[in-house]
Amino acid sequence: MTSVLIVFDRVDEQLTGAQAELLAHGTALGSEVVIVTGQLPANGAEPLAVSGITGVLTGETPIHAPDPALAELVQTAAGELQADLILGPDTPDTVDALARAAAALDTGLITGATGVTGSGAATKTVLAGTWRTTAQLSEGSPLIATLKSNTTSADLPAVAQAPEVVELPVSASGLVEILETTEVPSTGRPALTEASTVVAAGRGVDGDLSLVEELADELGAALGASREVTDAGWMDHSAQIGQTGVTVSPQLYISVGISGAVQQKAGMQTSERIVAINKDEDAPVFEITDFGVVGDLNHVLPQLISEIRKRR
Amino acid sequence: MPGSLHILTLVKWVPDAQLERTIGEDRRVERTEGVLGELDEYPIEAALQIREALEKSAPETTVRVTALIMGPDGASTALKKALQIGADEGFHLDDEQLAAADIYATSAALAGAITHIHKNHDADSQLLVLTGMASEDGESGAVPAQLAQRLGGLAALTQATSLTVESDRVVVDRVSGNTRQKVAAGLPAVVSVTDQANEPRYPNFKAIMKARKKPVTTLSLADLGLTAIAVQSKISLIAAEPRPEREAGQIIHDDGTAGTQLADYLEKEGLL
Ligand SMILES: Cc1cc2nc3c(=O)[nH]c(=O)nc-3n(C[C@H](O)[C@H](O)[C@H](O)COP(=O)(O)OP(=O)(O)OC[C@H]3O[C@@H](n4cnc5c(N)ncnc54)[C@H](O)[C@@H]3O)c2cc1C
């Protein structure tokens, strides 16, 4: 019997795509799959009412990242259940909690995995997406790993009954004081890391997002950006794609007015298909495009948008 | 904040990301063209800015900024760069047993080194450990939190987009999922600093000259009282292959029909 713990720093009323994927990864590997979370929403464990989930563990009080108590909760749960495998999404707060838990449990951690096996191995791409590797737990147990999104198909069948919730004797630590929180404004578009199509804007758009927004909406795509664009304040920093922003791996990546610096490529070069529009034929982005257009985005995009409208 | 503050920055010697990076037959990242990781300049700059701010607001506080690197002999070039940017003193943990260290081994060795440095050099000062947001070769971003755990369960405020030191605590802005947070933790604490936090200074000639005289201490695991077992990696790489290089595909020059041709391509590939 394989016991899998899945760690979410928080669960909201609706699971994120990345969380749904984790449940799919976990149920494919484990005969017992238990969710550990610092926080449940008002409707309790209802968002976790999917096939194959054995139960849910929380603390005695809500625990908010970056409180180290989240790691203590994971450690306690791992001890109670003799977990063979602990998985979480590859987000900074979960990485932090699992990194602490790995030290406390004296075991190994693999971050940013694209797949995990039941025997303690994980695949991941490294060096900004240029190498594929397999890493193996050689010492200790359980294997702890965080998984990137877009690595499995997400949909597990829903079940009528929400899983049972058990509180473990762990509560918020008070080590970290949260002074203020503000929601990052929602764009109303798909989440960047989960979207199957991403339109990304670079400095070439010169502050005018209307065409890239129109294209993104026409394709049901997420909208991202280069660091130049987010640094200039044309888009929120959460839209930044690259080494110091988010990594995306969609079926289609449309790069608009982006030169293609190494730091930008680091966040997008594992995309299935890459299309670029840039007026400079020497732009490095063209080294990795499947289809490149050397041209002015202000001419190419309106025609592209109207052609897409005609064909759908 | 009276007394003294020691800001210890962790820096790493990494292969130059502007060049092609490879994993050798021994399944280790090749490090011949190593540099100071670009992302490690941000914590050094943050430390210098904290010192400058405290010189004004709390002139009775002495602030010491040091840099600690773990790596083979070649890593000393990256440590030197950290001193040029502005750290006062360097520590180089150089031990063969640490080759191919994973997250577990790295945090164990760094925790040992930090404890040693603090105990032997300025046990009375407050300690703030700053790191980059991730190393450019490992890219895990997991070391800061694991290190904080090992340093006696300190708070780790990771992915800081700004930070300040106010009396005996550090205040950080960061993003947590879909929310922006302002969080605070008492010192000692560990903070990882993103490229949003500041604009690292560029060492001028004077700074480069001054750095030559700054002290560097080399440490081994034995100096820290650590055995090989304590820093044994838990994860090993069992296979590595380059991703097939992306080949440049079709490139067209806009003759007034590029938008249509692009739509044709997307339609043909089933991407519409
Ligand atoms: C530590 C560090 C981390 C970084 N992290 C990231 C990161 O995560 N993500 C990231 O993106 N960058 C990152 N960068 C910055 C990166 O190095 C580049 O500076 C940045 O990606 C450039 O953005 P850009 O392509 O939009 O702008 P530019 O390089 O200025 O390119 C603009 C492009 O637009 C084209 N263009 C202009 N007008 C038009 C037009 N009308 N039609 C068509 N094309 C047009 C130009 O030909 C040019 O190629 C980082 C840098 C550092 C030092």
XYZ file of C-alpha atoms and ligand atoms in Angstrom:
637
model
C 0.000 0.000 0.000
C 1.365 3.380 -0.972
C 0.440 6.301 1.223
C 0.600 9.717 -0.443
C 0.276 13.081 1.262
C -0.618 16.062 -0.885
C 0.221 19.438 0.601
C -1.640 22.652 -0.267
C -0.751 25.751 1.726
C -4.419 26.735 1.387
C -7.575 25.489 -0.272
C -10.091 28.007 -1.628
C -13.696 27.421 -2.657
C -12.535 26.277 -6.021
C -9.389 24.203 -6.552
C -6.803 25.759 -8.848
C -5.853 23.827 -11.984
C -2.489 23.072 -10.380
C -4.191 21.624 -7.292
C -6.516 19.457 -9.401
C -3.465 18.143 -11.251
C -1.780 17.239 -7.969
C -4.802 15.163 -6.970
C -4.506 13.327 -10.289
C -0.777 12.704 -9.765
C -1.404 11.539 -6.195
C -4.296 9.183 -6.903
C -2.352 7.614 -9.782
C 0.413 6.667 -7.335
C -1.236 6.044 -4.000
C -3.810 3.694 -2.591
C -4.262 6.105 0.301
C -4.233 9.798 -0.617
C -4.550 12.372 2.151
C -4.610 16.148 1.726
C -2.770 18.340 4.234
C -3.667 21.999 4.214
C -3.099 25.069 6.365
C -6.526 26.449 5.582
C -9.923 25.323 4.309
C -12.566 27.656 2.825
C -16.064 28.357 4.218
C -17.441 25.288 2.444
C -14.875 23.091 4.203
C -13.541 20.079 2.345
C -16.181 20.280 -0.419
C -13.682 21.390 -3.110
C -11.782 18.153 -2.341
C -14.782 15.878 -2.971
C -13.148 13.927 -5.786
C -12.664 10.255 -6.322
C -9.717 8.635 -4.549
C -9.205 11.085 -1.677
C -9.089 9.343 1.689
C -9.242 12.335 4.012
C -8.084 15.831 4.891
C -5.761 16.967 7.682
C -5.567 20.516 9.015
C -4.229 22.206 12.127
C -6.238 23.326 15.144
C -6.121 26.905 13.866
C -5.760 28.177 10.302
C -2.079 28.380 9.375
C -1.076 31.018 6.820
C 2.121 30.846 4.762
C 4.918 31.731 5.446
C 4.311 30.441 8.989
C 6.724 27.533 9.641
C 3.842 25.765 11.425
C 2.797 24.615 7.950
C 5.922 22.454 7.838
C 5.231 21.169 11.331
C 1.761 20.157 10.152
C 3.278 18.241 7.233
C 5.824 16.593 9.506
C 3.128 15.545 11.975
C 0.899 14.193 9.206
C 3.798 12.266 7.662
C 4.523 10.641 11.002
C 0.893 9.708 11.663
C 0.369 8.163 8.237
C 3.841 6.734 7.566
C 3.680 8.496 4.210
C 5.697 7.012 1.342
C 5.462 10.114 -0.802
C 4.707 13.769 -0.103
C 3.709 15.955 -3.057
C 2.826 19.604 -3.483
C 2.480 22.217 -6.208
C 5.683 24.001 -7.232
C 4.781 27.354 -5.673
C 7.163 29.238 -3.368
C 5.030 28.819 -0.236
C 4.676 25.073 -0.701
C 8.347 24.677 -1.623
C 9.235 26.468 1.627
C 6.967 24.300 3.777
C 8.215 21.093 2.156
C 11.861 22.191 2.358
C 11.472 22.636 6.109
C 9.586 19.370 6.457
C 12.317 17.531 4.518
C 14.958 18.747 6.963
C 12.786 17.787 9.933
C 12.088 14.327 8.467
C 15.723 13.855 7.393
C 14.836 13.130 3.818
C 15.327 14.415 0.287
C 13.410 17.043 -1.683
C 13.028 17.388 -5.439
C 11.462 20.638 -6.644
C 9.919 21.475 -10.008
C 9.366 17.854 -11.053
C 7.422 17.022 -14.210
C 6.656 13.487 -13.026
C 7.155 11.229 -10.006
C 7.272 7.435 -9.731
C 6.187 5.258 -6.831
C 9.796 4.176 -6.312
C 11.200 7.554 -5.321
C 12.350 8.941 -8.661
C 11.310 12.149 -10.374
C 11.891 13.712 -13.756
C 12.610 17.403 -14.145
C 14.071 19.848 -16.607
C 17.011 21.908 -15.371
C 19.331 24.694 -16.545
C 16.463 26.869 -17.722
C 14.678 24.050 -19.484
C 17.664 22.916 -21.566
C 18.349 19.549 -19.874
C 16.077 16.684 -18.868
C 17.085 14.785 -15.783
C 15.921 11.977 -13.551
C 16.683 12.259 -9.864
C 16.327 9.528 -7.285
C 15.970 9.471 -3.525
C 19.032 7.536 -2.390
C 18.750 8.022 1.368
C 15.823 8.498 3.722
C 12.073 8.349 3.279
C 9.558 9.582 2.172
C 10.408 11.279 -1.115
C 9.166 14.855 -1.024
C 8.561 16.550 -4.374
C 6.884 19.601 -5.850
C 5.308 19.235 -9.280
C 5.022 21.785 -12.034
C 1.630 22.415 -13.560
C 0.659 21.235 -17.053
C 2.222 17.845 -16.287
C -0.895 15.659 -16.219
C -4.511 15.859 -17.265
C -6.400 17.291 -14.356
C -9.901 15.972 -14.256
C -10.808 13.486 -11.563
C -14.438 12.447 -11.193
C -16.291 14.314 -8.448
C -17.953 12.382 -5.634
C -21.016 13.378 -3.612
C -19.449 13.174 -0.188
C -16.723 15.605 0.885
C -13.784 13.796 2.527
C -13.607 13.742 6.303
C -11.472 16.420 7.994
C -9.289 15.610 11.007
C -7.443 18.272 13.010
C -3.876 17.550 14.063
C -2.445 19.135 17.234
C -0.563 21.906 15.415
C -1.465 25.596 15.421
C -0.178 28.866 14.010
C 3.229 29.691 15.516
C 3.308 33.455 15.849
C 6.879 33.435 14.511
C 5.785 35.458 11.497
C 3.421 38.396 11.736
C 1.295 39.138 8.685
C 0.855 42.915 8.743
C -1.141 43.412 5.541
C -2.564 41.381 2.699
C -3.990 42.614 -0.598
C -5.378 40.511 -3.407
C -3.421 40.594 -6.655
C -6.016 42.005 -9.079
C -7.615 39.259 -11.158
C -7.244 39.636 -14.917
C -10.352 37.633 -15.762
C -8.145 35.573 -18.087
C -6.833 32.030 -17.576
C -3.956 31.593 -15.111
C -0.599 31.880 -16.876
C 0.885 28.625 -15.642
C -2.220 26.638 -16.501
C -3.316 28.102 -19.846
C -2.940 26.062 -23.032
C -2.241 29.234 -25.016
C -0.156 32.165 -23.790
C 0.189 35.533 -25.515
C 3.228 37.409 -24.217
C 3.957 41.083 -24.769
C 7.367 42.750 -24.794
C 8.657 46.281 -24.907
C 7.702 46.368 -28.582
C 4.070 47.018 -27.607
C 5.237 50.372 -26.254
C 2.706 50.612 -23.449
C -0.331 49.840 -25.595
C -1.834 46.496 -24.616
C -5.019 46.706 -26.667
C -3.890 44.442 -29.526
C -2.304 41.725 -27.373
C -5.357 41.749 -25.097
C -7.648 41.402 -28.083
C -5.571 38.510 -29.425
C -5.493 36.781 -26.030
C -9.261 37.092 -25.643
C -9.866 35.853 -29.170
C -7.824 32.714 -28.365
C -8.981 32.271 -24.766
C -5.328 32.698 -23.860
C -3.511 33.912 -20.776
C -1.617 37.175 -21.116
C 2.002 37.376 -19.988
C 4.905 39.748 -20.453
C 8.653 40.271 -20.475
C 10.313 41.929 -17.513
C 10.602 45.204 -19.436
C 6.812 45.363 -19.576
C 6.207 44.591 -15.906
C 9.090 46.845 -14.789
C 7.528 49.672 -16.802
C 4.269 49.043 -14.941
C 2.300 48.268 -18.106
C 1.303 44.957 -16.501
C 1.411 43.564 -12.983
C 4.597 41.754 -11.984
C 2.608 38.523 -11.644
C 2.439 38.489 -15.466
C 6.219 38.303 -15.876
C 7.453 35.213 -17.702
C 11.040 34.111 -17.322
C 13.818 33.207 -14.960
C 12.590 35.516 -12.218
C 8.920 35.338 -13.117
C 6.738 32.361 -13.908
C 7.656 29.421 -16.109
C 5.053 28.454 -18.664
C 4.825 25.408 -20.866
C 1.667 25.865 -22.965
C 0.703 24.208 -26.234
C 1.099 27.547 -27.981
C 3.232 30.552 -26.964
C 2.841 33.723 -28.990
C 5.685 36.167 -28.357
C 4.916 39.724 -29.434
C 7.582 42.430 -29.478
C 9.949 40.458 -27.224
C 13.649 40.198 -28.116
C 14.164 36.800 -26.425
C 16.903 37.347 -23.831
C 18.146 34.217 -22.000
C 16.192 35.194 -18.892
C 12.971 35.408 -20.922
C 13.665 32.147 -22.762
C 14.195 30.398 -19.422
C 10.491 30.778 -18.713
C 9.037 29.682 -22.045
C 11.319 27.466 -24.062
C 9.621 24.245 -23.047
C 6.400 25.437 -24.740
C 5.032 22.986 -27.293
C 4.879 25.527 -30.143
C 6.439 28.977 -30.232
C 5.323 31.739 -32.578
C 6.957 35.173 -32.571
C 6.302 38.558 -34.088
C 9.237 40.954 -33.998
C 10.332 43.677 -36.376
C 14.011 42.809 -35.957
C 15.005 39.734 -37.960
C 18.067 39.259 -35.741
C 16.063 39.063 -32.514
C 17.256 35.959 -30.595
C 13.666 34.808 -30.123
C 13.698 33.645 -33.765
C 16.313 30.997 -32.870
C 13.620 29.015 -31.076
C 10.421 29.786 -32.971
C 8.418 27.291 -34.962
C 6.896 30.116 -36.953
C 8.391 33.590 -36.963
C 7.072 36.789 -38.466
C 9.501 39.620 -39.092
C 7.197 42.594 -39.063
C 5.527 45.394 -37.160
C 3.124 44.043 -34.573
C 0.809 46.980 -35.193
C 0.270 45.710 -38.748
C 0.450 41.969 -38.187
C -1.811 41.629 -35.143
C -4.965 43.352 -36.520
C -4.847 41.129 -39.601
C -4.177 38.015 -37.498
C -7.075 38.824 -35.163
C -9.536 39.379 -37.989
C -8.373 36.202 -39.764
C -8.863 34.188 -36.566
C -12.377 35.641 -36.213
C -13.207 34.622 -39.771
C -12.065 31.053 -39.274
C -13.811 30.143 -36.054
C 18.126 49.339 17.187
C 21.151 49.532 19.443
C 24.119 47.183 19.383
C 25.306 45.509 16.231
C 23.767 43.768 13.277
C 25.497 41.186 11.143
C 23.991 40.755 7.690
C 25.336 37.543 6.243
C 24.681 37.130 2.524
C 24.837 33.741 0.824
C 26.271 33.755 -2.671
C 26.995 31.043 -5.209
C 29.459 30.394 -7.991
C 27.419 29.243 -10.983
C 28.017 28.545 -14.664
C 27.471 31.672 -16.754
C 23.829 31.550 -17.880
C 24.664 33.566 -21.001
C 26.764 30.627 -22.249
C 25.686 27.102 -23.061
C 25.484 25.090 -19.845
C 26.048 21.351 -19.731
C 25.923 18.391 -17.383
C 29.045 16.224 -17.668
C 29.518 12.462 -17.735
C 29.815 12.535 -13.956
C 26.271 14.037 -13.900
C 27.494 17.284 -12.457
C 26.947 20.714 -13.895
C 30.161 21.866 -15.586
C 31.520 24.927 -13.863
C 34.516 26.014 -15.873
C 33.067 29.410 -16.869
C 31.775 30.231 -13.412
C 30.538 33.614 -12.232
C 28.800 35.097 -9.214
C 25.131 34.269 -9.748
C 23.354 37.371 -11.012
C 20.499 36.728 -8.579
C 22.962 36.858 -5.667
C 23.748 40.512 -6.321
C 20.297 41.514 -5.061
C 20.797 40.296 -1.462
C 24.194 42.027 -1.309
C 22.642 45.275 -2.527
C 19.793 44.833 -0.029
C 22.328 44.420 2.797
C 24.192 47.574 1.774
C 20.961 49.550 1.579
C 19.894 48.355 5.031
C 23.257 49.490 6.371
C 22.937 52.881 4.700
C 19.432 53.331 6.092
C 20.513 52.376 9.618
C 23.514 54.720 9.477
C 20.957 57.522 9.209
C 18.164 56.274 11.445
C 20.237 54.487 14.106
C 23.835 55.733 13.918
C 24.745 53.954 17.169
C 24.193 50.587 15.453
C 27.179 48.986 13.778
C 26.321 46.938 10.727
C 28.621 44.331 9.294
C 27.959 42.807 5.874
C 29.650 39.516 5.056
C 29.402 37.031 2.192
C 29.537 33.255 2.534
C 30.131 31.017 -0.455
C 30.205 27.231 -0.624
C 32.067 25.735 -3.541
C 35.405 24.522 -4.866
C 38.546 26.670 -5.172
C 37.250 28.367 -8.322
C 34.365 29.855 -6.344
C 36.765 32.393 -4.844
C 36.267 34.575 -7.949
C 32.580 34.891 -7.163
C 33.344 35.678 -3.531
C 35.750 38.383 -4.681
C 32.975 39.933 -6.777
C 30.735 39.997 -3.697
C 33.475 41.895 -1.833
C 33.799 44.312 -4.754
C 30.092 45.029 -4.709
C 30.453 45.896 -1.050
C 30.561 43.035 1.470
C 33.185 43.717 4.183
C 34.481 40.207 4.613
C 34.252 36.826 2.904
C 33.966 33.233 4.061
C 34.626 30.342 1.706
C 33.401 26.892 2.664
C 35.548 24.703 0.448
C 35.398 20.958 0.982
C 35.522 18.089 -1.500
C 32.816 16.226 0.379
C 30.384 18.899 -0.714
C 30.700 18.281 -4.447
C 27.266 17.595 -6.017
C 25.507 18.586 -2.793
C 21.709 18.516 -3.017
C 19.324 20.853 -1.175
C 19.610 18.801 2.017
C 23.411 18.743 2.030
C 23.718 22.386 1.007
C 21.469 23.658 3.766
C 23.176 21.421 6.335
C 26.632 22.696 5.407
C 25.530 26.342 5.227
C 23.755 26.097 8.577
C 26.980 24.713 10.088
C 29.026 27.514 8.563
C 26.647 30.278 9.651
C 26.548 28.958 13.211
C 30.344 28.760 13.271
C 30.857 32.250 11.867
C 28.330 33.822 14.187
C 29.693 32.073 17.275
C 33.341 32.807 16.583
C 33.190 36.275 15.095
C 30.335 38.239 16.619
C 28.195 36.140 18.915
C 26.624 39.263 20.451
C 25.290 40.772 17.267
C 21.857 40.251 15.758
C 21.918 38.049 12.689
C 20.088 38.514 9.400
C 20.800 35.974 6.664
C 20.036 37.125 3.106
C 20.020 34.905 0.019
C 19.100 35.229 -3.639
C 15.640 34.073 -4.745
C 17.113 30.879 -6.257
C 20.476 29.662 -7.481
C 20.883 29.923 -11.227
C 21.972 26.317 -11.642
C 19.840 24.474 -9.070
C 16.837 26.796 -9.469
C 14.990 25.229 -6.548
C 14.631 28.228 -4.256
C 14.278 25.674 -1.450
C 17.551 26.241 0.412
C 16.557 29.413 2.357
C 13.568 27.811 4.134
C 15.454 24.582 4.808
C 18.362 26.568 6.174
C 16.031 28.527 8.475
C 14.632 25.257 9.776
C 18.134 24.007 10.555
C 19.161 27.242 12.280
C 16.849 26.368 15.127
C 13.529 26.936 13.402
C 13.990 30.571 12.384
C 11.421 32.374 10.256
C 12.127 32.345 6.510
C 10.594 35.245 4.613
C 11.236 34.188 1.046
C 10.823 35.937 -2.320
C 11.036 39.427 -0.825
C 10.233 42.220 -3.267
C 11.337 44.747 -0.648
C 12.772 44.568 2.873
C 13.663 46.854 5.740
C 15.061 46.341 9.218
C 13.079 48.085 11.950
C 14.291 47.789 15.537
C 14.768 44.075 16.112
C 12.764 42.779 13.207
C 12.782 42.526 9.452
C 9.752 43.597 7.410
C 9.259 42.130 3.965
C 6.873 42.539 1.037
C 6.241 39.319 -0.853
C 3.661 37.525 -2.945
C 1.853 34.519 -1.500
C -0.326 32.826 -4.103
C -2.880 35.399 -5.192
C -2.118 37.870 -2.439
C 0.566 40.384 -1.699
C 1.718 40.290 1.895
C 3.631 42.565 4.204
C 5.134 40.290 6.850
C 7.480 40.744 9.771
C 9.686 38.446 11.806
C 12.020 39.040 14.715
C 15.781 38.641 14.233
C 17.532 36.325 13.676
C 15.769 35.478 10.417
C 16.416 34.310 6.866
C 15.166 36.367 3.902
C 15.470 35.524 0.202
C 15.563 38.605 -2.014
C 14.144 38.843 -5.557
C 15.276 40.956 -8.490
C 12.298 43.239 -7.777
C 13.860 44.458 -4.549
C 16.573 46.770 -5.856
C 19.049 47.645 -8.596
C 22.461 46.189 -7.658
C 25.346 48.663 -7.772
C 28.187 48.182 -10.163
C 31.630 48.093 -8.487
C 33.789 51.036 -9.560
C 37.591 50.997 -9.683
C 37.888 52.251 -6.133
C 35.618 49.474 -4.856
C 37.646 46.907 -6.785
C 40.900 48.151 -5.258
C 39.398 48.217 -1.777
C 38.124 44.643 -2.129
C 41.668 43.332 -2.522
C 42.363 44.119 1.114
C 39.197 42.619 2.531
C 39.700 39.482 4.624
C 38.648 36.069 3.360
C 38.528 33.028 5.635
C 38.502 29.546 4.175
C 36.572 26.922 6.111
C 36.393 23.133 5.839
C 33.726 20.810 7.198
C 36.137 19.807 9.973
C 36.383 23.472 11.046
C 32.614 23.463 11.443
C 32.610 20.200 13.358
C 30.564 18.508 10.653
C 31.111 14.929 9.532
C 30.620 13.691 5.989
C 27.461 11.877 7.121
C 25.857 15.138 8.273
C 26.160 16.598 4.793
C 25.390 13.515 2.756
C 23.033 14.205 -0.153
C 19.679 12.456 -0.147
C 18.988 12.947 -3.838
C 21.194 11.816 -6.685
C 20.924 12.482 -10.373
C 20.648 9.149 -12.186
C 20.165 10.392 -15.742
C 20.672 13.619 -17.665
C 20.312 14.414 -21.337
C 20.124 17.670 -23.239
C 16.650 18.547 -24.440
C 16.598 18.325 -28.189
C 17.576 21.815 -29.346
C 14.666 23.793 -30.660
C 15.211 24.269 -34.316
C 14.347 27.572 -35.877
C 11.314 26.873 -38.038
C 9.813 28.895 -40.796
C 10.500 32.642 -40.766
C 8.534 35.000 -43.004
C 8.953 38.710 -43.662
C 5.739 40.695 -43.598
C 4.716 41.627 -47.124
C 1.290 42.754 -45.996
C -0.069 39.210 -45.605
C 1.884 37.948 -42.571
C -1.193 38.037 -40.311
C -3.057 35.810 -42.754
C -0.093 33.461 -43.164
C 0.238 33.179 -39.404
C -3.468 32.343 -39.114
C -2.962 29.709 -41.852
C -0.138 28.185 -39.840
C -2.146 28.100 -36.614
C -5.137 26.596 -38.395
C -3.046 23.954 -40.152
C -1.463 22.962 -36.824
C -4.853 22.705 -35.139
C -4.042 25.550 -32.741
C -7.082 27.744 -33.374
C 18.630 38.982 -13.025
C 17.772 39.211 -14.229
C 16.567 38.546 -14.315
C 15.725 38.741 -15.409
N 14.546 38.043 -15.470
C 13.746 38.207 -16.551
C 12.527 37.476 -16.676
O 12.153 36.703 -15.799
N 11.774 37.661 -17.767
C 12.142 38.528 -18.772
O 11.389 38.644 -19.754
N 13.276 39.235 -18.678
C 14.078 39.103 -17.595
N 15.219 39.845 -17.509
C 15.447 40.927 -18.503
C 15.994 40.420 -19.818
O 17.402 40.365 -19.731
C 15.596 41.392 -20.959
O 16.065 42.675 -20.629
C 14.098 41.465 -21.202
O 13.557 40.169 -21.353
C 13.834 42.264 -22.461
O 12.450 42.468 -22.615
P 11.844 42.752 -24.051
O 12.203 41.657 -24.960
O 10.411 43.070 -23.858
O 12.552 44.124 -24.458
P 13.676 44.395 -25.512
O 14.842 43.512 -25.325
O 13.870 45.849 -25.517
O 13.003 43.945 -26.865
C 11.931 44.588 -27.456
C 11.722 43.919 -28.796
O 10.575 44.445 -29.422
C 10.817 44.558 -30.807
N 9.906 45.577 -31.312
C 9.905 46.902 -31.025
N 8.881 47.509 -31.664
C 8.229 46.561 -32.364
C 7.095 46.573 -33.225
N 6.414 47.700 -33.464
N 6.707 45.428 -33.767
C 7.391 44.266 -33.526
N 8.464 44.196 -32.721
C 8.877 45.328 -32.142
C 12.271 44.927 -30.920
O 12.778 44.526 -32.183
C 12.896 44.141 -29.763
O 13.366 42.872 -30.201
C 16.089 39.649 -16.434
C 17.312 40.317 -16.347
C 18.140 40.117 -15.247
C 19.450 40.840 -15.191
